Amino acid sequence: PVHPADVPRLPALVKLLARADRLHGPASHPLTALSDRFGMRSERPQDLPSAPFCRLFDDPDGDASGYWLHAEPVHLRPDRDQLLLFDARHLDLHPEDAEALVAEFNAHFGADGLRLQAPVPDRWYLRLDSDPDIRTTPLDLASGRGIRPLLPKGEEATRWAALLNETQMLFHQSPVNQEREGSGRITVSGIWPWGGGRLPVTPLRSAYGLVLAEHPFAVGLARAAGVNDGPLPEDDGVLTLDESGKGLLVFWDRLWPAVLDADPDAWVLGIKRLEHLAAGLLEAVGRGRAERLDLDPCDGGLFRVTRRGLRRFWRRAPAFATAARQGSAKHEAGSPRQA
């Protein structure tokens, strides 16, 4: 919801979009695009076993065996005839609150073969004795929406609907939520299960020598593939390229929360940071320090820039928003690989 007049000046991104070749991207969701880069091909984010990989980031020394589900703490808010879901970014969840709620859950459901863990306050994981027969909805596709059509489906759907309802009643009575409500804080209504699976027996394969990311799935995939990982560069920092001769993968998710929350101010701040990163990468390509730069917006399209392509000075650079719309429209229309 950003008005074009509020989009800041973005010369590097505009240059990238204007002079890039527009190709077909590997996937139309950030997590499926990531998994594809590591040989885990899936057309739907609902089918991704992201939880065990994310635990490699959040709990690197923990027992990784067994079947794991994300079990994110969420707030549910009534709205007319539906319940809207809000994820943990809105909860300001303290470690002691998370530990107490997890302990209550485990005391209640432990005999059912369920074990909840909270290695970090706002990301929880559920270990199961056996693989459940359910299909789930990723948290980002459920956040801000009514949950009824997004609840787990499959042979065990009824069991899981009952479990989620029972968890809501358990948490509603919790002293943690009573204290939070009394102090005007948002309550933790329950958990949202998604992305279940097991770690693969054999290591993943990757063409990358370095992964820079803060998202747990990106870091977990890198570690499962034996690839070095590091944090995203600071806003004014210089990006260090991988010197192994392999590729560098940067998973830049700092625009994602702004999109999920429809927050134009956060989006503008995020795009300014991305502009700084893009400028450094374009300079690396222009000077021959990098063979090419692929910008994957995770919408099924891909922008590829080469040193030769950067010399296309005759390509007039439109406004950023216009360039992005044109790129998506041409991809959807089935345009040739080279614009």
GROMACS .gro file of C-alpha atoms in nm:
model
  339
    1PRO     CA    1   0.000   0.000   0.000
    2VAL     CA    2   0.287   0.242  -0.072
    3HIS     CA    3   0.198   0.546  -0.278
    4PRO     CA    4   0.442   0.594  -0.571
    5ALA     CA    5   0.530   0.940  -0.439
    6ASP     CA    6   0.652   0.782  -0.114
    7VAL     CA    7   0.887   0.534  -0.282
    8PRO     CA    8   1.242   0.666  -0.224
    9ARG     CA    9   1.497   0.718  -0.497
   10LEU     CA   10   1.644   0.374  -0.580
   11PRO     CA   11   1.900   0.408  -0.861
   12ALA     CA   12   2.066   0.068  -0.809
   13LEU     CA   13   1.742  -0.130  -0.803
   14VAL     CA   14   1.601   0.063  -1.097
   15LYS     CA   15   1.920  -0.004  -1.296
   16LEU     CA   16   1.904  -0.371  -1.204
   17LEU     CA   17   1.542  -0.406  -1.315
   18ALA     CA   18   1.597  -0.208  -1.635
   19ARG     CA   19   1.906  -0.395  -1.757
   20ALA     CA   20   1.831  -0.747  -1.636
   21ASP     CA   21   1.714  -1.042  -1.839
   22ARG     CA   22   1.381  -1.166  -1.711
   23LEU     CA   23   1.365  -1.540  -1.662
   24HIS     CA   24   1.139  -1.791  -1.497
   25GLY     CA   25   1.214  -1.829  -1.125
   26PRO     CA   26   1.217  -2.161  -0.941
   27ALA     CA   27   0.914  -2.100  -0.719
   28SER     CA   28   0.644  -1.855  -0.620
   29HIS     CA   29   0.693  -1.855  -0.241
   30PRO     CA   30   1.005  -1.758  -0.043
   31LEU     CA   31   1.038  -2.091   0.135
   32THR     CA   32   0.983  -2.304  -0.176
   33ALA     CA   33   1.234  -2.087  -0.363
   34LEU     CA   34   1.486  -2.150  -0.086
   35SER     CA   35   1.426  -2.524  -0.077
   36ASP     CA   36   1.464  -2.547  -0.454
   37ARG     CA   37   1.813  -2.395  -0.425
   38PHE     CA   38   1.911  -2.691  -0.207
   39GLY     CA   39   1.757  -2.963  -0.420
   40MET     CA   40   1.435  -2.999  -0.218
   41ARG     CA   41   1.186  -2.946  -0.497
   42SER     CA   42   0.829  -2.870  -0.396
   43GLU     CA   43   0.564  -2.674  -0.580
   44ARG     CA   44   0.371  -2.585  -0.263
   45PRO     CA   45   0.494  -2.432   0.062
   46GLN     CA   46   0.236  -2.652   0.236
   47ASP     CA   47   0.450  -2.957   0.153
   48LEU     CA   48   0.780  -2.828   0.291
   49PRO     CA   49   0.933  -2.997   0.599
   50SER     CA   50   1.075  -2.669   0.727
   51ALA     CA   51   1.053  -2.731   1.103
   52PRO     CA   52   1.351  -2.970   1.144
   53PHE     CA   53   1.573  -2.739   0.939
   54CYS     CA   54   1.470  -2.430   1.137
   55ARG     CA   55   1.560  -2.613   1.458
   56LEU     CA   56   1.918  -2.644   1.329
   57PHE     CA   57   1.928  -2.265   1.365
   58ASP     CA   58   1.728  -2.221   1.685
   59ASP     CA   59   1.859  -2.528   1.872
   60PRO     CA   60   2.182  -2.640   1.700
   61ASP     CA   61   2.288  -2.865   1.989
   62GLY     CA   62   1.948  -3.027   2.040
   63ASP     CA   63   1.840  -3.376   1.940
   64ALA     CA   64   1.744  -3.343   1.572
   65SER     CA   65   1.603  -3.694   1.534
   66GLY     CA   66   1.234  -3.763   1.502
   67TYR     CA   67   0.941  -3.579   1.345
   68TRP     CA   68   0.913  -3.206   1.414
   69LEU     CA   69   0.638  -2.953   1.351
   70HIS     CA   70   0.643  -2.578   1.389
   71ALA     CA   71   0.404  -2.500   1.674
   72GLU     CA   72   0.412  -2.122   1.667
   73PRO     CA   73   0.257  -1.925   1.955
   74VAL     CA   74  -0.028  -1.717   1.813
   75HIS     CA   75  -0.303  -1.479   1.917
   76LEU     CA   76  -0.657  -1.543   1.789
   77ARG     CA   77  -0.899  -1.253   1.772
   78PRO     CA   78  -1.275  -1.287   1.701
   79ASP     CA   79  -1.395  -1.089   1.400
   80ARG     CA   80  -1.763  -1.129   1.308
   81ASP     CA   81  -1.797  -1.501   1.228
   82GLN     CA   82  -1.429  -1.596   1.216
   83LEU     CA   83  -1.110  -1.609   1.421
   84LEU     CA   84  -0.820  -1.401   1.287
   85LEU     CA   85  -0.466  -1.524   1.353
   86PHE     CA   86  -0.175  -1.298   1.453
   87ASP     CA   87   0.175  -1.439   1.477
   88ALA     CA   88   0.434  -1.405   1.753
   89ARG     CA   89   0.581  -1.083   1.614
   90HIS     CA   90   0.283  -0.910   1.775
   91LEU     CA   91   0.307  -1.086   2.114
   92ASP     CA   92   0.625  -0.945   2.273
   93LEU     CA   93   0.669  -1.287   2.428
   94HIS     CA   94   0.916  -1.299   2.718
   95PRO     CA   95   1.127  -1.613   2.776
   96GLU     CA   96   0.964  -1.682   3.113
   97ASP     CA   97   0.616  -1.667   2.956
   98ALA     CA   98   0.717  -1.908   2.681
   99GLU     CA   99   0.875  -2.149   2.929
  100ALA     CA  100   0.568  -2.150   3.152
  101LEU     CA  101   0.321  -2.209   2.868
  102VAL     CA  102   0.539  -2.485   2.719
  103ALA     CA  103   0.558  -2.654   3.061
  104GLU     CA  104   0.179  -2.642   3.097
  105PHE     CA  105   0.135  -2.790   2.748
  106ASN     CA  106   0.379  -3.074   2.812
  107ALA     CA  107   0.223  -3.159   3.147
  108HIS     CA  108  -0.118  -3.179   2.980
  109PHE     CA  109  -0.029  -3.359   2.655
  110GLY     CA  110   0.284  -3.553   2.749
  111ALA     CA  111   0.097  -3.884   2.771
  112ASP     CA  112  -0.019  -3.835   2.410
  113GLY     CA  113   0.334  -3.853   2.271
  114LEU     CA  114   0.365  -3.476   2.220
  115ARG     CA  115   0.660  -3.271   2.338
  116LEU     CA  116   0.667  -2.893   2.292
  117GLN     CA  117   0.994  -2.697   2.295
  118ALA     CA  118   1.070  -2.324   2.284
  119PRO     CA  119   1.441  -2.276   2.207
  120VAL     CA  120   1.358  -1.909   2.145
  121PRO     CA  121   1.051  -1.734   2.291
  122ASP     CA  122   0.871  -1.667   1.963
  123ARG     CA  123   0.947  -1.989   1.772
  124TRP     CA  124   0.821  -2.317   1.915
  125TYR     CA  125   0.854  -2.675   1.791
  126LEU     CA  126   0.649  -2.988   1.855
  127ARG     CA  127   0.807  -3.334   1.852
  128LEU     CA  128   0.581  -3.629   1.769
  129ASP     CA  129   0.634  -4.000   1.823
  130SER     CA  130   0.503  -4.077   1.473
  131ASP     CA  131   0.445  -3.893   1.145
  132PRO     CA  132   0.096  -3.735   1.137
  133ASP     CA  133  -0.128  -3.763   0.832
  134ILE     CA  134  -0.203  -3.393   0.793
  135ARG     CA  135  -0.144  -3.111   0.547
  136THR     CA  136  -0.077  -2.774   0.704
  137THR     CA  137  -0.068  -2.406   0.610
  138PRO     CA  138   0.254  -2.204   0.659
  139LEU     CA  139   0.231  -1.930   0.918
  140ASP     CA  140   0.287  -1.646   0.671
  141LEU     CA  141  -0.012  -1.764   0.463
  142ALA     CA  142  -0.231  -1.775   0.775
  143SER     CA  143  -0.120  -1.454   0.950
  144GLY     CA  144  -0.394  -1.191   0.953
  145ARG     CA  145  -0.650  -1.431   0.805
  146GLY     CA  146  -0.943  -1.633   0.931
  147ILE     CA  147  -0.818  -1.973   1.038
  148ARG     CA  148  -1.116  -2.200   0.961
  149PRO     CA  149  -1.023  -2.290   0.598
  150LEU     CA  150  -0.653  -2.306   0.690
  151LEU     CA  151  -0.667  -2.563   0.969
  152PRO     CA  152  -0.482  -2.896   0.921
  153LYS     CA  153  -0.639  -3.126   0.663
  154GLY     CA  154  -0.603  -3.498   0.603
  155GLU     CA  155  -0.690  -3.823   0.775
  156GLU     CA  156  -0.607  -3.685   1.120
  157ALA     CA  157  -0.770  -3.344   1.072
  158THR     CA  158  -1.038  -3.408   1.334
  159ARG     CA  159  -0.781  -3.511   1.595
  160TRP     CA  160  -0.573  -3.201   1.532
  161ALA     CA  161  -0.873  -2.969   1.542
  162ALA     CA  162  -0.955  -3.112   1.885
  163LEU     CA  163  -0.593  -3.075   1.999
  164LEU     CA  164  -0.581  -2.709   1.892
  165ASN     CA  165  -0.912  -2.635   2.064
  166GLU     CA  166  -0.792  -2.807   2.382
  167THR     CA  167  -0.470  -2.604   2.371
  168GLN     CA  168  -0.672  -2.283   2.342
  169MET     CA  169  -0.873  -2.374   2.652
  170LEU     CA  170  -0.556  -2.471   2.840
  171PHE     CA  171  -0.382  -2.143   2.757
  172HIS     CA  172  -0.696  -1.939   2.829
  173GLN     CA  173  -0.685  -2.061   3.190
  174SER     CA  174  -0.308  -2.017   3.223
  175PRO     CA  175  -0.177  -1.777   3.489
  176VAL     CA  176   0.058  -1.648   3.219
  177ASN     CA  177  -0.230  -1.518   3.009
  178GLN     CA  178  -0.420  -1.391   3.310
  179GLU     CA  179  -0.119  -1.179   3.403
  180ARG     CA  180  -0.067  -1.065   3.042
  181GLU     CA  181  -0.431  -0.966   3.006
  182GLY     CA  182  -0.426  -0.786   3.339
  183SER     CA  183  -0.128  -0.578   3.227
  184GLY     CA  184  -0.284  -0.496   2.889
  185ARG     CA  185  -0.064  -0.731   2.686
  186ILE     CA  186  -0.186  -0.956   2.405
  187THR     CA  187  -0.257  -1.310   2.519
  188VAL     CA  188  -0.114  -1.629   2.369
  189SER     CA  189  -0.426  -1.804   2.243
  190GLY     CA  190  -0.272  -2.127   2.118
  191ILE     CA  191  -0.028  -2.280   1.871
  192TRP     CA  192  -0.020  -2.299   1.492
  193PRO     CA  193   0.122  -2.627   1.355
  194TRP     CA  194   0.285  -2.633   1.011
  195GLY     CA  195   0.589  -2.743   0.812
  196GLY     CA  196   0.639  -3.084   0.969
  197GLY     CA  197   0.900  -3.338   0.870
  198ARG     CA  198   1.231  -3.510   0.940
  199LEU     CA  199   1.587  -3.420   0.850
  200PRO     CA  200   1.713  -3.613   0.547
  201VAL     CA  201   1.947  -3.905   0.607
  202THR     CA  202   2.196  -3.780   0.346
  203PRO     CA  203   2.329  -3.421   0.334
  204LEU     CA  204   2.162  -3.174   0.101
  205ARG     CA  205   2.341  -3.056  -0.210
  206SER     CA  206   2.412  -2.695  -0.291
  207ALA     CA  207   2.608  -2.492  -0.543
  208TYR     CA  208   2.673  -2.223  -0.283
  209GLY     CA  209   2.985  -2.166  -0.082
  210LEU     CA  210   2.828  -1.913   0.154
  211VAL     CA  211   2.476  -1.827   0.271
  212LEU     CA  212   2.400  -1.492   0.433
  213ALA     CA  213   2.064  -1.496   0.609
  214GLU     CA  214   1.879  -1.443   0.933
  215HIS     CA  215   1.576  -1.659   0.854
  216PRO     CA  216   1.606  -1.994   1.036
  217PHE     CA  217   1.501  -2.199   0.732
  218ALA     CA  218   1.776  -2.049   0.514
  219VAL     CA  219   2.041  -2.105   0.780
  220GLY     CA  220   1.913  -2.455   0.857
  221LEU     CA  221   1.930  -2.555   0.490
  222ALA     CA  222   2.286  -2.424   0.468
  223ARG     CA  223   2.394  -2.623   0.773
  224ALA     CA  224   2.222  -2.939   0.646
  225ALA     CA  225   2.420  -2.898   0.323
  226GLY     CA  226   2.751  -2.828   0.499
  227VAL     CA  227   2.761  -2.471   0.363
  228ASN     CA  228   2.908  -2.182   0.563
  229ASP     CA  229   2.653  -1.928   0.685
  230GLY     CA  230   2.667  -1.577   0.823
  231PRO     CA  231   2.437  -1.287   0.913
  232LEU     CA  232   2.307  -1.030   0.670
  233PRO     CA  233   2.537  -0.729   0.629
  234GLU     CA  234   2.475  -0.419   0.835
  235ASP     CA  235   2.283  -0.136   0.671
  236ASP     CA  236   2.602   0.051   0.588
  237GLY     CA  237   2.827  -0.255   0.571
  238VAL     CA  238   3.017  -0.395   0.276
  239LEU     CA  239   2.909  -0.735   0.147
  240THR     CA  240   3.194  -0.986   0.146
  241LEU     CA  241   3.174  -1.223  -0.150
  242ASP     CA  242   3.254  -1.591  -0.113
  243GLU     CA  243   3.612  -1.665  -0.218
  244SER     CA  244   3.567  -2.039  -0.279
  245GLY     CA  245   3.459  -1.994  -0.638
  246LYS     CA  246   3.107  -2.108  -0.555
  247GLY     CA  247   2.796  -1.896  -0.543
  248LEU     CA  248   2.679  -1.662  -0.270
  249LEU     CA  249   2.317  -1.680  -0.157
  250VAL     CA  250   2.168  -1.383   0.026
  251PHE     CA  251   1.819  -1.441   0.164
  252TRP     CA  252   1.690  -1.088   0.222
  253ASP     CA  253   1.363  -1.120   0.415
  254ARG     CA  254   1.350  -0.775   0.572
  255LEU     CA  255   1.066  -0.669   0.342
  256TRP     CA  256   0.856  -0.975   0.425
  257PRO     CA  257   0.718  -0.863   0.766
  258ALA     CA  258   0.625  -0.525   0.620
  259VAL     CA  259   0.425  -0.695   0.345
  260LEU     CA  260   0.253  -0.932   0.590
  261ASP     CA  261   0.156  -0.641   0.815
  262ALA     CA  262   0.071  -0.403   0.526
  263ASP     CA  263   0.309  -0.153   0.688
  264PRO     CA  264   0.420   0.106   0.429
  265ASP     CA  265   0.671   0.278   0.658
  266ALA     CA  266   0.851  -0.050   0.734
  267TRP     CA  267   0.849  -0.136   0.363
  268VAL     CA  268   1.011   0.195   0.270
  269LEU     CA  269   1.281   0.143   0.534
  270GLY     CA  270   1.341  -0.211   0.408
  271ILE     CA  271   1.367  -0.110   0.044
  272LYS     CA  272   1.625   0.156   0.134
  273ARG     CA  273   1.838  -0.115   0.296
  274LEU     CA  274   1.794  -0.341  -0.006
  275GLU     CA  275   1.903  -0.054  -0.232
  276HIS     CA  276   2.233  -0.031  -0.046
  277LEU     CA  277   2.289  -0.407  -0.084
  278ALA     CA  278   2.197  -0.401  -0.455
  279ALA     CA  279   2.442  -0.119  -0.521
  280GLY     CA  280   2.729  -0.323  -0.378
  281LEU     CA  281   2.634  -0.634  -0.573
  282LEU     CA  282   2.598  -0.444  -0.901
  283GLU     CA  283   2.942  -0.296  -0.846
  284ALA     CA  284   3.084  -0.646  -0.796
  285VAL     CA  285   2.930  -0.760  -1.125
  286GLY     CA  286   3.041  -0.448  -1.310
  287ARG     CA  287   3.402  -0.495  -1.199
  288GLY     CA  288   3.405  -0.864  -1.282
  289ARG     CA  289   3.426  -0.980  -0.920
  290ALA     CA  290   3.100  -1.171  -0.968
  291GLU     CA  291   2.986  -1.352  -1.281
  292ARG     CA  292   2.623  -1.254  -1.249
  293LEU     CA  293   2.355  -1.138  -1.008
  294ASP     CA  294   2.016  -1.307  -0.984
  295LEU     CA  295   1.737  -1.123  -0.805
  296ASP     CA  296   1.456  -1.364  -0.723
  297PRO     CA  297   1.145  -1.188  -0.584
  298CYS     CA  298   0.990  -1.533  -0.518
  299ASP     CA  299   0.690  -1.470  -0.741
  300GLY     CA  300   0.779  -1.709  -1.022
  301GLY     CA  301   1.001  -1.460  -1.204
  302LEU     CA  302   1.373  -1.388  -1.194
  303PHE     CA  303   1.590  -1.086  -1.283
  304ARG     CA  304   1.941  -1.179  -1.403
  305VAL     CA  305   2.216  -0.918  -1.445
  306THR     CA  306   2.553  -0.983  -1.612
  307ARG     CA  307   2.849  -0.755  -1.676
  308ARG     CA  308   2.753  -0.739  -2.041
  309GLY     CA  309   2.394  -0.663  -1.951
  310LEU     CA  310   2.497  -0.370  -1.736
  311ARG     CA  311   2.627  -0.199  -2.052
  312ARG     CA  312   2.275  -0.171  -2.192
  313PHE     CA  313   2.273   0.201  -2.127
  314TRP     CA  314   2.000   0.252  -2.386
  315ARG     CA  315   1.746   0.089  -2.163
  316ARG     CA  316   1.559   0.373  -2.003
  317ALA     CA  317   1.510   0.318  -1.633
  318PRO     CA  318   1.143   0.367  -1.535
  319ALA     CA  319   1.025   0.443  -1.186
  320PHE     CA  320   1.091   0.156  -0.948
  321ALA     CA  321   0.727   0.060  -0.901
  322THR     CA  322   0.667   0.070  -1.277
  323ALA     CA  323   0.972  -0.146  -1.348
  324ALA     CA  324   0.864  -0.406  -1.095
  325ARG     CA  325   0.510  -0.419  -1.235
  326GLN     CA  326   0.639  -0.450  -1.590
  327GLY     CA  327   0.869  -0.734  -1.493
  328SER     CA  328   0.586  -0.928  -1.330
  329ALA     CA  329   0.341  -0.855  -1.612
  330LYS     CA  330   0.583  -0.971  -1.883
  331HIS     CA  331   0.657  -1.289  -1.691
  332GLU     CA  332   0.289  -1.364  -1.645
  333ALA     CA  333   0.225  -1.301  -2.015
  334GLY     CA  334   0.485  -1.561  -2.108
  335SER     CA  335   0.737  -1.318  -2.257
  336PRO     CA  336   1.066  -1.438  -2.410
  337ARG     CA  337   1.353  -1.507  -2.173
  338GLN     CA  338   1.539  -1.198  -2.294
  339ALA     CA  339   1.360  -0.865  -2.285
   0.00000   0.00000   0.00000
